[in-house]
């Protein structure tokens, strides 16, 4: 049997290590992968920046395409099916990393955590893999959570709420997939009219896709002082970032909410497993998890202090904000945005944390309960 030939985005973590000696692997910058690079390839493994459409796969030997990401709007699944090419995304692989991002934002910006702890509410738009993790995390911390996801039967959504109710929450966080399907498209969901219903006292977090918010309407709200406090990880028209909008953000980052090492590793392992099944490759003993992360919180702290200590030991969101502002101030900001993502530091996630402290401490017990919501078990 001939050796499997694989072309993959160089930003994928763990492909070479996992396939050492059993496949021929060729790494490329994701934005530079074209049809000509795939003529003899059996499998293509990408992240979100490679658009895979009909022209890309026509006339190639491809049998499998995988994207090690949750979102897969960059893949034309019909074109793959028409060419008998199997497909896998990595649903949920980075959901805990995004939940970490949301928690880090809430504890970092002004007194939003204190407001939630004092009976305020967190509104979630989109109850998929990420929305569920965010809901589980904040509910375990005792926060009142409202969820809006009209695509799901109401019984499946805890504290199901209308979009209006969710937009009235103290903290609103967006986790919808990007699409334009009726009757509830998400592209442009936060229109001028929806934005006008959000209080300027609220916090709005977007770690879904930039296109979920009408950026011009948001900019106008920022300019006239009616916009909520903003934490944005995703931008309209990436890799470009509106410097004007970033100036209005409490925190901005370069689409890295899901960039924990655990998530990248898990995403790769997920699509390698799917590829192995499609291409009849034996990966037994090669797919592995990352080790746990021991963390000590000390004793006697309040829940707020313990939470801030925990988050600070795992993920520094302010560093991501600093890095983005630095690249956006440079002449070729779009290139800098991509470079930032490519060279992203190794960051672990809360789901990997193993608390070293005595669970007799009430804060440690509460945080331990939250952390169990974030564990993955065997699959993503
Ligand atoms: N910033 C980052 O690094 C990351 C961003 N993402 C993005 O976050 C989003 C959510 O990811 P997942 O939870 O993994 O996706 P998912 O597909 O599991 O869940 C998306 C949810 O959005 C819901 N939805 C669709 N249209 C809606 C609407 N109009 N209103 C309310 N809810 C709606 C769907 O019913 C579904 O439950 C995706 O856009 C994904 O691409 C995901 C991971 C990392
Ligand atoms: O999984 C998703 O959806 C995401 O947004 C990813 O975090 C995007 O990461 P890249 O594929 O752009 O590296």
Short mmCIF file of C-alpha atoms and ligand atoms in Angstrom, two decimals:
data_model
loop_
_atom_site.label_atom_id
_atom_site.label_comp_id
_atom_site.label_asym_id
_atom_site.label_seq_id
_atom_site.Cartn_x
_atom_site.Cartn_y
_atom_site.Cartn_z
CA UNK A 1 0.00 0.00 0.00
CA UNK A 2 1.40 3.45 -0.87
CA UNK A 3 2.16 5.97 1.91
CA UNK A 4 -0.60 8.52 2.60
CA UNK A 5 0.27 12.02 1.33
CA UNK A 6 -1.02 14.86 3.49
CA UNK A 7 -0.95 18.62 2.95
CA UNK A 8 -1.62 20.60 6.14
CA UNK A 9 -1.73 24.15 7.48
CA UNK A 10 1.56 24.76 9.32
CA UNK A 11 -0.45 26.24 12.25
CA UNK A 12 -1.88 22.82 13.09
CA UNK A 13 -0.37 21.43 16.27
CA UNK A 14 0.73 17.79 16.47
CA UNK A 15 0.34 16.51 12.89
CA UNK A 16 4.01 15.58 12.28
CA UNK A 17 4.42 14.07 15.76
CA UNK A 18 1.32 11.91 15.45
CA UNK A 19 2.00 10.69 11.91
CA UNK A 20 5.78 10.23 12.20
CA UNK A 21 6.87 7.35 9.94
CA UNK A 22 3.40 6.44 8.64
CA UNK A 23 2.50 9.33 6.31
CA UNK A 24 4.21 11.88 4.08
CA UNK A 25 3.33 15.27 5.57
CA UNK A 26 3.78 18.61 3.83
CA UNK A 27 3.20 21.78 5.92
CA UNK A 28 2.18 25.06 4.24
CA UNK A 29 0.90 28.49 5.30
CA UNK A 30 -2.89 28.08 5.37
CA UNK A 31 -3.57 31.07 3.12
CA UNK A 32 -1.13 29.75 0.45
CA UNK A 33 -2.70 26.33 -0.11
CA UNK A 34 -4.06 26.06 -3.66
CA UNK A 35 -5.33 23.34 -5.98
CA UNK A 36 -1.85 22.91 -7.54
CA UNK A 37 -0.50 21.83 -4.13
CA UNK A 38 -3.11 19.11 -3.83
CA UNK A 39 -2.90 17.20 -7.12
CA UNK A 40 -1.27 14.11 -5.52
CA UNK A 41 -2.49 14.64 -1.95
CA UNK A 42 -4.75 12.08 -0.27
CA UNK A 43 -5.73 14.37 2.58
CA UNK A 44 -5.91 18.10 3.28
CA UNK A 45 -5.91 19.33 6.88
CA UNK A 46 -6.68 22.99 7.45
CA UNK A 47 -7.72 25.59 10.01
CA UNK A 48 -10.16 28.43 9.38
CA UNK A 49 -8.11 30.58 6.99
CA UNK A 50 -8.06 28.15 4.03
CA UNK A 51 -11.14 28.42 1.80
CA UNK A 52 -11.86 24.95 0.41
CA UNK A 53 -14.22 25.14 -2.57
CA UNK A 54 -14.96 23.35 -5.83
CA UNK A 55 -11.92 24.72 -7.73
CA UNK A 56 -9.59 23.80 -4.88
CA UNK A 57 -10.50 20.10 -4.87
CA UNK A 58 -11.29 19.47 -8.57
CA UNK A 59 -8.80 17.19 -10.31
CA UNK A 60 -6.99 16.27 -7.09
CA UNK A 61 -6.46 12.87 -5.48
CA UNK A 62 -8.06 14.07 -2.24
CA UNK A 63 -10.02 11.49 -0.26
CA UNK A 64 -10.33 13.47 2.96
CA UNK A 65 -10.53 17.10 4.06
CA UNK A 66 -10.46 18.01 7.75
CA UNK A 67 -10.61 21.35 9.54
CA UNK A 68 -9.30 21.35 13.11
CA UNK A 69 -11.77 24.09 14.01
CA UNK A 70 -15.31 24.36 15.35
CA UNK A 71 -16.57 26.72 12.61
CA UNK A 72 -16.55 25.31 9.08
CA UNK A 73 -18.16 27.99 6.93
CA UNK A 74 -14.85 28.12 4.99
CA UNK A 75 -15.49 24.59 3.63
CA UNK A 76 -17.85 23.90 0.70
CA UNK A 77 -19.23 20.57 1.87
CA UNK A 78 -21.31 20.12 -1.30
CA UNK A 79 -18.18 20.38 -3.44
CA UNK A 80 -16.50 17.75 -1.25
CA UNK A 81 -19.47 15.40 -1.48
CA UNK A 82 -19.64 15.87 -5.28
CA UNK A 83 -16.02 14.70 -5.47
CA UNK A 84 -16.54 11.81 -3.01
CA UNK A 85 -14.22 13.44 -0.48
CA UNK A 86 -14.93 12.66 3.18
CA UNK A 87 -15.03 15.61 5.60
CA UNK A 88 -14.62 16.26 9.29
CA UNK A 89 -14.55 19.40 11.41
CA UNK A 90 -13.65 19.31 15.11
CA UNK A 91 -16.88 20.33 16.87
CA UNK A 92 -16.33 21.49 20.41
CA UNK A 93 -12.55 21.08 20.34
CA UNK A 94 -11.98 24.65 21.51
CA UNK A 95 -15.18 25.30 23.44
CA UNK A 96 -13.51 25.34 26.86
CA UNK A 97 -10.78 27.67 25.62
CA UNK A 98 -13.48 30.13 24.50
CA UNK A 99 -15.29 29.76 27.85
CA UNK A 100 -11.94 30.59 29.53
CA UNK A 101 -11.76 33.71 27.36
CA UNK A 102 -15.23 34.83 28.44
CA UNK A 103 -14.46 34.27 32.13
CA UNK A 104 -11.11 36.06 31.81
CA UNK A 105 -12.88 39.03 30.17
CA UNK A 106 -15.57 39.19 32.86
CA UNK A 107 -13.05 39.19 35.73
CA UNK A 108 -10.70 41.62 33.97
CA UNK A 109 -13.08 44.39 32.94
CA UNK A 110 -14.39 46.91 35.50
CA UNK A 111 -16.68 45.38 38.14
CA UNK A 112 -18.59 43.01 35.84
CA UNK A 113 -17.77 39.93 37.91
CA UNK A 114 -18.96 41.68 41.09
CA UNK A 115 -22.19 42.63 39.31
CA UNK A 116 -22.80 39.03 38.25
CA UNK A 117 -21.97 37.73 41.71
CA UNK A 118 -24.42 40.23 43.23
CA UNK A 119 -27.39 38.86 41.24
CA UNK A 120 -26.73 40.27 37.77
CA UNK A 121 -27.27 38.15 34.70
CA UNK A 122 -25.18 36.73 31.87
CA UNK A 123 -26.90 36.39 28.48
CA UNK A 124 -25.65 33.83 25.97
CA UNK A 125 -26.57 33.92 22.27
CA UNK A 126 -26.03 30.46 20.77
CA UNK A 127 -26.21 27.25 22.84
CA UNK A 128 -23.87 25.02 20.90
CA UNK A 129 -20.57 23.58 22.10
CA UNK A 130 -19.23 26.92 23.32
CA UNK A 131 -22.52 28.29 24.65
CA UNK A 132 -23.00 25.11 26.72
CA UNK A 133 -19.55 25.38 28.27
CA UNK A 134 -20.07 29.05 29.09
CA UNK A 135 -23.49 28.28 30.58
CA UNK A 136 -22.09 25.38 32.65
CA UNK A 137 -19.17 27.47 33.86
CA UNK A 138 -21.16 30.49 35.04
CA UNK A 139 -24.11 28.48 36.40
CA UNK A 140 -21.62 26.49 38.52
CA UNK A 141 -20.33 29.80 39.88
CA UNK A 142 -23.87 30.71 40.94
CA UNK A 143 -24.51 33.29 38.20
CA UNK A 144 -28.00 33.77 36.72
CA UNK A 145 -27.65 32.75 33.07
CA UNK A 146 -30.13 33.42 30.22
CA UNK A 147 -29.74 31.62 26.91
CA UNK A 148 -31.10 32.44 23.45
CA UNK A 149 -30.94 29.80 20.72
CA UNK A 150 -34.10 29.72 18.57
CA UNK A 151 -32.81 26.78 16.53
CA UNK A 152 -33.07 24.41 19.48
CA UNK A 153 -36.26 23.07 21.08
CA UNK A 154 -36.94 25.17 24.20
CA UNK A 155 -36.69 22.12 26.47
CA UNK A 156 -33.06 21.65 25.43
CA UNK A 157 -32.03 25.15 26.47
CA UNK A 158 -31.73 25.91 30.21
CA UNK A 159 -33.24 29.30 31.12
CA UNK A 160 -34.29 29.78 27.52
CA UNK A 161 -34.93 33.46 26.79
CA UNK A 162 -35.86 35.75 23.93
CA UNK A 163 -33.15 37.74 22.18
CA UNK A 164 -34.54 40.88 23.86
CA UNK A 165 -34.19 39.34 27.32
CA UNK A 166 -30.65 38.22 26.63
CA UNK A 167 -29.73 41.66 25.28
CA UNK A 168 -30.91 43.14 28.60
CA UNK A 169 -28.37 41.12 30.61
CA UNK A 170 -25.42 42.75 32.41
CA UNK A 171 -23.00 40.69 30.33
CA UNK A 172 -23.92 39.48 26.82
CA UNK A 173 -21.72 36.96 25.08
CA UNK A 174 -22.12 35.80 21.46
CA UNK A 175 -21.55 32.15 20.53
CA UNK A 176 -23.66 31.58 17.44
CA UNK A 177 -22.33 29.90 14.31
CA UNK A 178 -22.17 32.20 11.26
CA UNK A 179 -24.84 31.56 8.64
CA UNK A 180 -27.64 33.24 6.70
CA UNK A 181 -30.32 30.55 6.96
CA UNK A 182 -33.89 31.64 7.59
CA UNK A 183 -35.75 32.10 9.84
CA UNK A 184 -32.92 32.94 12.28
CA UNK A 185 -29.82 33.96 10.37
CA UNK A 186 -26.88 35.04 12.53
CA UNK A 187 -25.02 37.09 9.93
CA UNK A 188 -25.63 40.70 11.02
CA UNK A 189 -27.76 39.45 13.95
CA UNK A 190 -26.71 42.40 16.10
CA UNK A 191 -28.15 45.00 13.76
CA UNK A 192 -28.40 48.70 14.53
CA UNK A 193 -31.84 48.05 16.03
CA UNK A 194 -30.59 45.20 18.29
CA UNK A 195 -27.55 47.21 19.35
CA UNK A 196 -29.81 50.08 20.36
CA UNK A 197 -31.53 47.73 22.84
CA UNK A 198 -28.27 46.98 24.70
CA UNK A 199 -27.57 49.26 27.65
CA UNK A 200 -24.37 51.30 27.61
CA UNK A 201 -23.79 49.88 31.13
CA UNK A 202 -23.55 46.30 29.82
CA UNK A 203 -20.56 44.30 28.64
CA UNK A 204 -20.76 42.79 25.13
CA UNK A 205 -18.31 40.00 24.28
CA UNK A 206 -17.94 38.62 20.76
CA UNK A 207 -15.80 35.50 20.29
CA UNK A 208 -17.95 33.98 17.53
CA UNK A 209 -17.44 35.69 14.15
CA UNK A 210 -17.02 39.39 13.41
CA UNK A 211 -19.86 39.29 10.87
CA UNK A 212 -22.43 38.48 13.59
CA UNK A 213 -22.39 42.20 14.49
CA UNK A 214 -23.15 45.00 12.04
CA UNK A 215 -19.77 46.68 12.41
CA UNK A 216 -20.83 50.06 10.99
CA UNK A 217 -23.76 50.22 13.39
CA UNK A 218 -21.47 49.28 16.27
CA UNK A 219 -18.96 51.96 15.29
CA UNK A 220 -21.75 54.54 15.10
CA UNK A 221 -22.93 53.51 18.60
CA UNK A 222 -19.34 53.82 19.86
CA UNK A 223 -19.00 57.29 18.35
CA UNK A 224 -22.26 58.57 19.87
CA UNK A 225 -21.53 57.04 23.29
CA UNK A 226 -24.41 54.53 23.37
CA UNK A 227 -22.37 51.34 22.85
CA UNK A 228 -21.86 48.86 25.70
CA UNK A 229 -18.36 48.10 26.99
CA UNK A 230 -16.80 45.90 24.33
CA UNK A 231 -14.56 42.85 24.37
CA UNK A 232 -13.94 41.68 20.81
CA UNK A 233 -11.91 38.68 19.71
CA UNK A 234 -13.30 38.50 16.16
CA UNK A 235 -13.53 41.19 13.49
CA UNK A 236 -15.36 41.97 10.32
CA UNK A 237 -13.10 41.12 7.35
CA UNK A 238 -10.18 39.47 9.20
CA UNK A 239 -7.21 39.60 9.02
CA UNK A 240 -8.00 43.32 8.85
CA UNK A 241 -9.04 44.95 12.11
CA UNK A 242 -10.81 48.30 12.41
CA UNK A 243 -8.36 50.40 14.44
CA UNK A 244 -11.22 52.79 15.13
CA UNK A 245 -13.32 50.01 16.68
CA UNK A 246 -10.37 48.59 18.62
CA UNK A 247 -9.88 52.05 20.17
CA UNK A 248 -13.37 51.76 21.62
CA UNK A 249 -12.82 48.26 23.06
CA UNK A 250 -12.02 47.55 26.70
CA UNK A 251 -10.18 44.47 25.37
CA UNK A 252 -9.44 43.29 21.84
CA UNK A 253 -7.65 40.21 20.61
CA UNK A 254 -6.63 38.53 17.36
CA UNK A 255 -9.20 35.72 17.08
CA UNK A 256 -7.40 33.66 19.70
CA UNK A 257 -10.23 32.92 22.13
CA UNK A 258 -10.05 29.26 21.18
CA UNK A 259 -6.25 29.11 21.04
CA UNK A 260 -5.37 27.01 24.06
CA UNK A 261 -2.75 24.36 23.38
CA UNK A 262 -5.27 21.77 24.59
CA UNK A 263 -7.82 22.96 22.01
CA UNK A 264 -5.36 22.98 19.11
CA UNK A 265 -4.10 19.55 20.07
CA UNK A 266 -7.64 18.20 20.52
CA UNK A 267 -8.73 19.64 17.14
CA UNK A 268 -5.86 17.98 15.33
CA UNK A 269 -6.37 14.66 17.09
CA UNK A 270 -10.07 14.76 16.22
CA UNK A 271 -9.54 15.21 12.47
CA UNK A 272 -6.63 12.76 12.39
CA UNK A 273 -8.96 10.16 13.89
CA UNK A 274 -11.57 10.90 11.21
CA UNK A 275 -8.90 10.82 8.48
CA UNK A 276 -7.61 7.48 9.74
CA UNK A 277 -11.11 6.01 9.49
CA UNK A 278 -11.67 7.40 5.96
CA UNK A 279 -8.24 6.49 4.63
CA UNK A 280 -7.80 3.20 6.47
CA UNK A 281 -4.77 4.31 8.50
CA UNK A 282 -3.90 2.65 11.79
CA UNK A 283 -3.29 5.27 14.50
CA UNK A 284 -3.56 2.98 17.50
CA UNK A 285 -1.52 4.31 20.44
CA UNK A 286 -0.72 7.55 18.61
CA UNK A 287 -3.67 9.77 19.63
CA UNK A 288 -2.95 11.27 23.05
CA UNK A 289 -4.17 13.86 25.57
CA UNK A 290 -2.08 16.65 27.10
CA UNK A 291 -1.18 16.29 30.81
CA UNK A 292 -3.21 17.95 33.60
CA UNK A 293 -2.12 21.34 34.95
CA UNK A 294 -1.58 21.50 38.74
CA UNK A 295 -2.65 24.89 40.19
CA UNK A 296 -2.58 26.10 43.77
CA UNK A 297 -4.87 28.93 44.93
CA UNK A 298 -3.60 29.29 48.49
CA UNK A 299 -6.11 29.41 51.31
CA UNK A 300 -8.62 31.78 52.85
CA UNK A 301 -9.46 33.78 49.74
CA UNK A 302 -12.95 35.01 48.82
CA UNK A 303 -14.53 33.49 45.70
CA UNK A 304 -13.70 36.65 43.70
CA UNK A 305 -10.04 36.56 44.79
CA UNK A 306 -9.74 32.82 44.22
CA UNK A 307 -11.35 33.15 40.78
CA UNK A 308 -8.97 35.92 39.78
CA UNK A 309 -5.99 33.90 41.07
CA UNK A 310 -7.14 30.84 39.13
CA UNK A 311 -7.72 32.72 35.89
CA UNK A 312 -4.43 34.62 36.19
CA UNK A 313 -2.52 31.34 36.48
CA UNK A 314 -4.05 29.96 33.30
CA UNK A 315 -4.82 32.78 30.90
CA UNK A 316 -3.77 36.45 30.72
CA UNK A 317 -6.32 38.13 28.41
CA UNK A 318 -4.65 41.53 28.86
CA UNK A 319 -1.53 40.22 27.14
CA UNK A 320 -3.63 39.36 24.07
CA UNK A 321 -5.11 42.86 24.12
CA UNK A 322 -1.63 44.42 24.34
CA UNK A 323 -0.33 42.32 21.44
CA UNK A 324 -3.25 43.19 19.15
CA UNK A 325 -2.95 46.93 19.83
CA UNK A 326 0.75 46.69 19.05
CA UNK A 327 0.20 45.06 15.63
CA UNK A 328 -2.75 47.29 14.69
CA UNK A 329 -0.51 50.33 15.21
CA UNK A 330 2.00 48.96 12.63
CA UNK A 331 1.80 49.64 8.85
CA UNK A 332 0.91 46.07 7.76
CA UNK A 333 -1.59 45.25 10.47
CA UNK A 334 -3.25 42.38 8.58
CA UNK A 335 0.08 40.58 8.25
CA UNK A 336 0.78 41.28 11.91
CA UNK A 337 -2.61 39.82 12.85
CA UNK A 338 -1.77 36.55 11.10
CA UNK A 339 1.75 36.51 12.57
CA UNK A 340 0.37 37.01 16.06
CA UNK A 341 -1.87 33.99 15.64
CA UNK A 342 0.89 31.86 14.11
CA UNK A 343 3.33 32.66 16.94
CA UNK A 344 0.74 32.45 19.69
CA UNK A 345 2.19 31.47 23.05
CA UNK A 346 1.46 28.10 24.64
CA UNK A 347 -1.64 28.64 26.74
CA UNK A 348 -3.36 25.88 28.73
CA UNK A 349 -7.05 25.79 29.64
CA UNK A 350 -9.15 25.62 32.81
CA UNK A 351 -10.41 22.17 31.84
CA UNK A 352 -6.86 20.85 32.35
CA UNK A 353 -6.49 22.33 35.85
CA UNK A 354 -6.06 20.03 38.82
CA UNK A 355 -6.53 22.06 42.01
CA UNK A 356 -3.92 21.29 44.63
CA UNK A 357 -5.76 22.93 47.52
CA UNK A 358 -7.94 21.57 50.28
CA UNK A 359 -11.56 21.43 49.12
CA UNK A 360 -12.61 22.44 52.71
CA UNK A 361 -12.18 26.05 51.59
CA UNK A 362 -15.58 27.24 50.25
CA UNK A 363 -14.02 29.17 47.34
CA UNK A 364 -11.94 26.15 46.32
CA UNK A 365 -15.03 23.92 46.49
CA UNK A 366 -17.00 26.34 44.26
CA UNK A 367 -14.18 26.58 41.74
CA UNK A 368 -13.67 22.81 41.79
CA UNK A 369 -17.36 22.42 40.88
CA UNK A 370 -16.90 24.86 38.00
CA UNK A 371 -13.78 23.09 36.75
CA UNK A 372 -15.54 19.73 36.54
CA UNK A 373 -17.96 21.36 34.05
CA UNK A 374 -14.98 22.00 31.80
CA UNK A 375 -13.45 18.56 31.59
CA UNK A 376 -13.62 16.70 28.31
CA UNK A 377 -13.34 13.02 29.12
CA UNK A 378 -12.32 11.00 26.09
CA UNK A 379 -13.67 13.03 23.15
CA UNK A 380 -13.76 16.77 22.34
N1 LIG B 1 -12.94 33.02 18.56
C1 LIG B 1 -12.55 31.77 18.49
O1 LIG B 1 -11.38 31.46 18.63
C2 LIG B 1 -13.56 30.70 18.25
C3 LIG B 1 -14.73 30.98 17.62
N2 LIG B 1 -15.66 30.00 17.44
C4 LIG B 1 -16.91 30.35 16.79
O2 LIG B 1 -17.91 30.44 17.81
C5 LIG B 1 -19.15 30.05 17.28
C6 LIG B 1 -19.79 28.98 18.15
O3 LIG B 1 -18.99 27.83 18.16
P1 LIG B 1 -19.61 26.43 18.60
O4 LIG B 1 -20.40 26.59 19.83
O5 LIG B 1 -18.51 25.45 18.58
O6 LIG B 1 -20.60 26.17 17.39
P2 LIG B 1 -21.87 25.23 17.37
O7 LIG B 1 -22.19 24.99 15.95
O8 LIG B 1 -21.69 24.07 18.27
O9 LIG B 1 -23.02 26.12 18.01
C7 LIG B 1 -23.56 27.23 17.39
C8 LIG B 1 -24.95 27.46 17.99
O10 LIG B 1 -25.44 28.70 17.47
C9 LIG B 1 -26.84 28.54 17.34
N3 LIG B 1 -27.40 29.57 16.46
C10 LIG B 1 -27.40 29.60 15.11
N4 LIG B 1 -28.04 30.69 14.67
C11 LIG B 1 -28.44 31.37 15.77
C12 LIG B 1 -29.15 32.58 15.97
N5 LIG B 1 -29.59 33.31 14.95
N6 LIG B 1 -29.37 32.98 17.24
C13 LIG B 1 -28.94 32.26 18.30
N7 LIG B 1 -28.27 31.08 18.17
C14 LIG B 1 -28.02 30.66 16.92
C15 LIG B 1 -27.00 27.13 16.78
O11 LIG B 1 -28.31 26.66 16.96
C16 LIG B 1 -25.97 26.38 17.61
O12 LIG B 1 -26.56 25.82 18.77
C17 LIG B 1 -18.88 29.63 15.84
O13 LIG B 1 -19.05 30.75 15.00
C18 LIG B 1 -17.43 29.29 15.83
O14 LIG B 1 -16.90 29.40 14.57
C19 LIG B 1 -15.51 28.74 17.93
C20 LIG B 1 -14.36 28.41 18.57
C21 LIG B 1 -13.25 29.34 18.69
O1 LIG B 2 -12.77 26.88 15.61
C1 LIG B 2 -13.13 27.98 15.21
O2 LIG B 2 -14.23 28.20 14.67
C2 LIG B 2 -12.21 29.12 15.37
O3 LIG B 2 -12.62 30.25 15.33
C3 LIG B 2 -10.76 28.83 15.51
O4 LIG B 2 -10.26 29.16 16.75
C4 LIG B 2 -10.03 29.55 14.42
O5 LIG B 2 -8.67 29.24 14.43
P1 LIG B 2 -7.82 29.25 13.06
O6 LIG B 2 -8.37 28.16 12.25
O7 LIG B 2 -8.10 30.54 12.37
O8 LIG B 2 -6.43 29.02 13.45
#
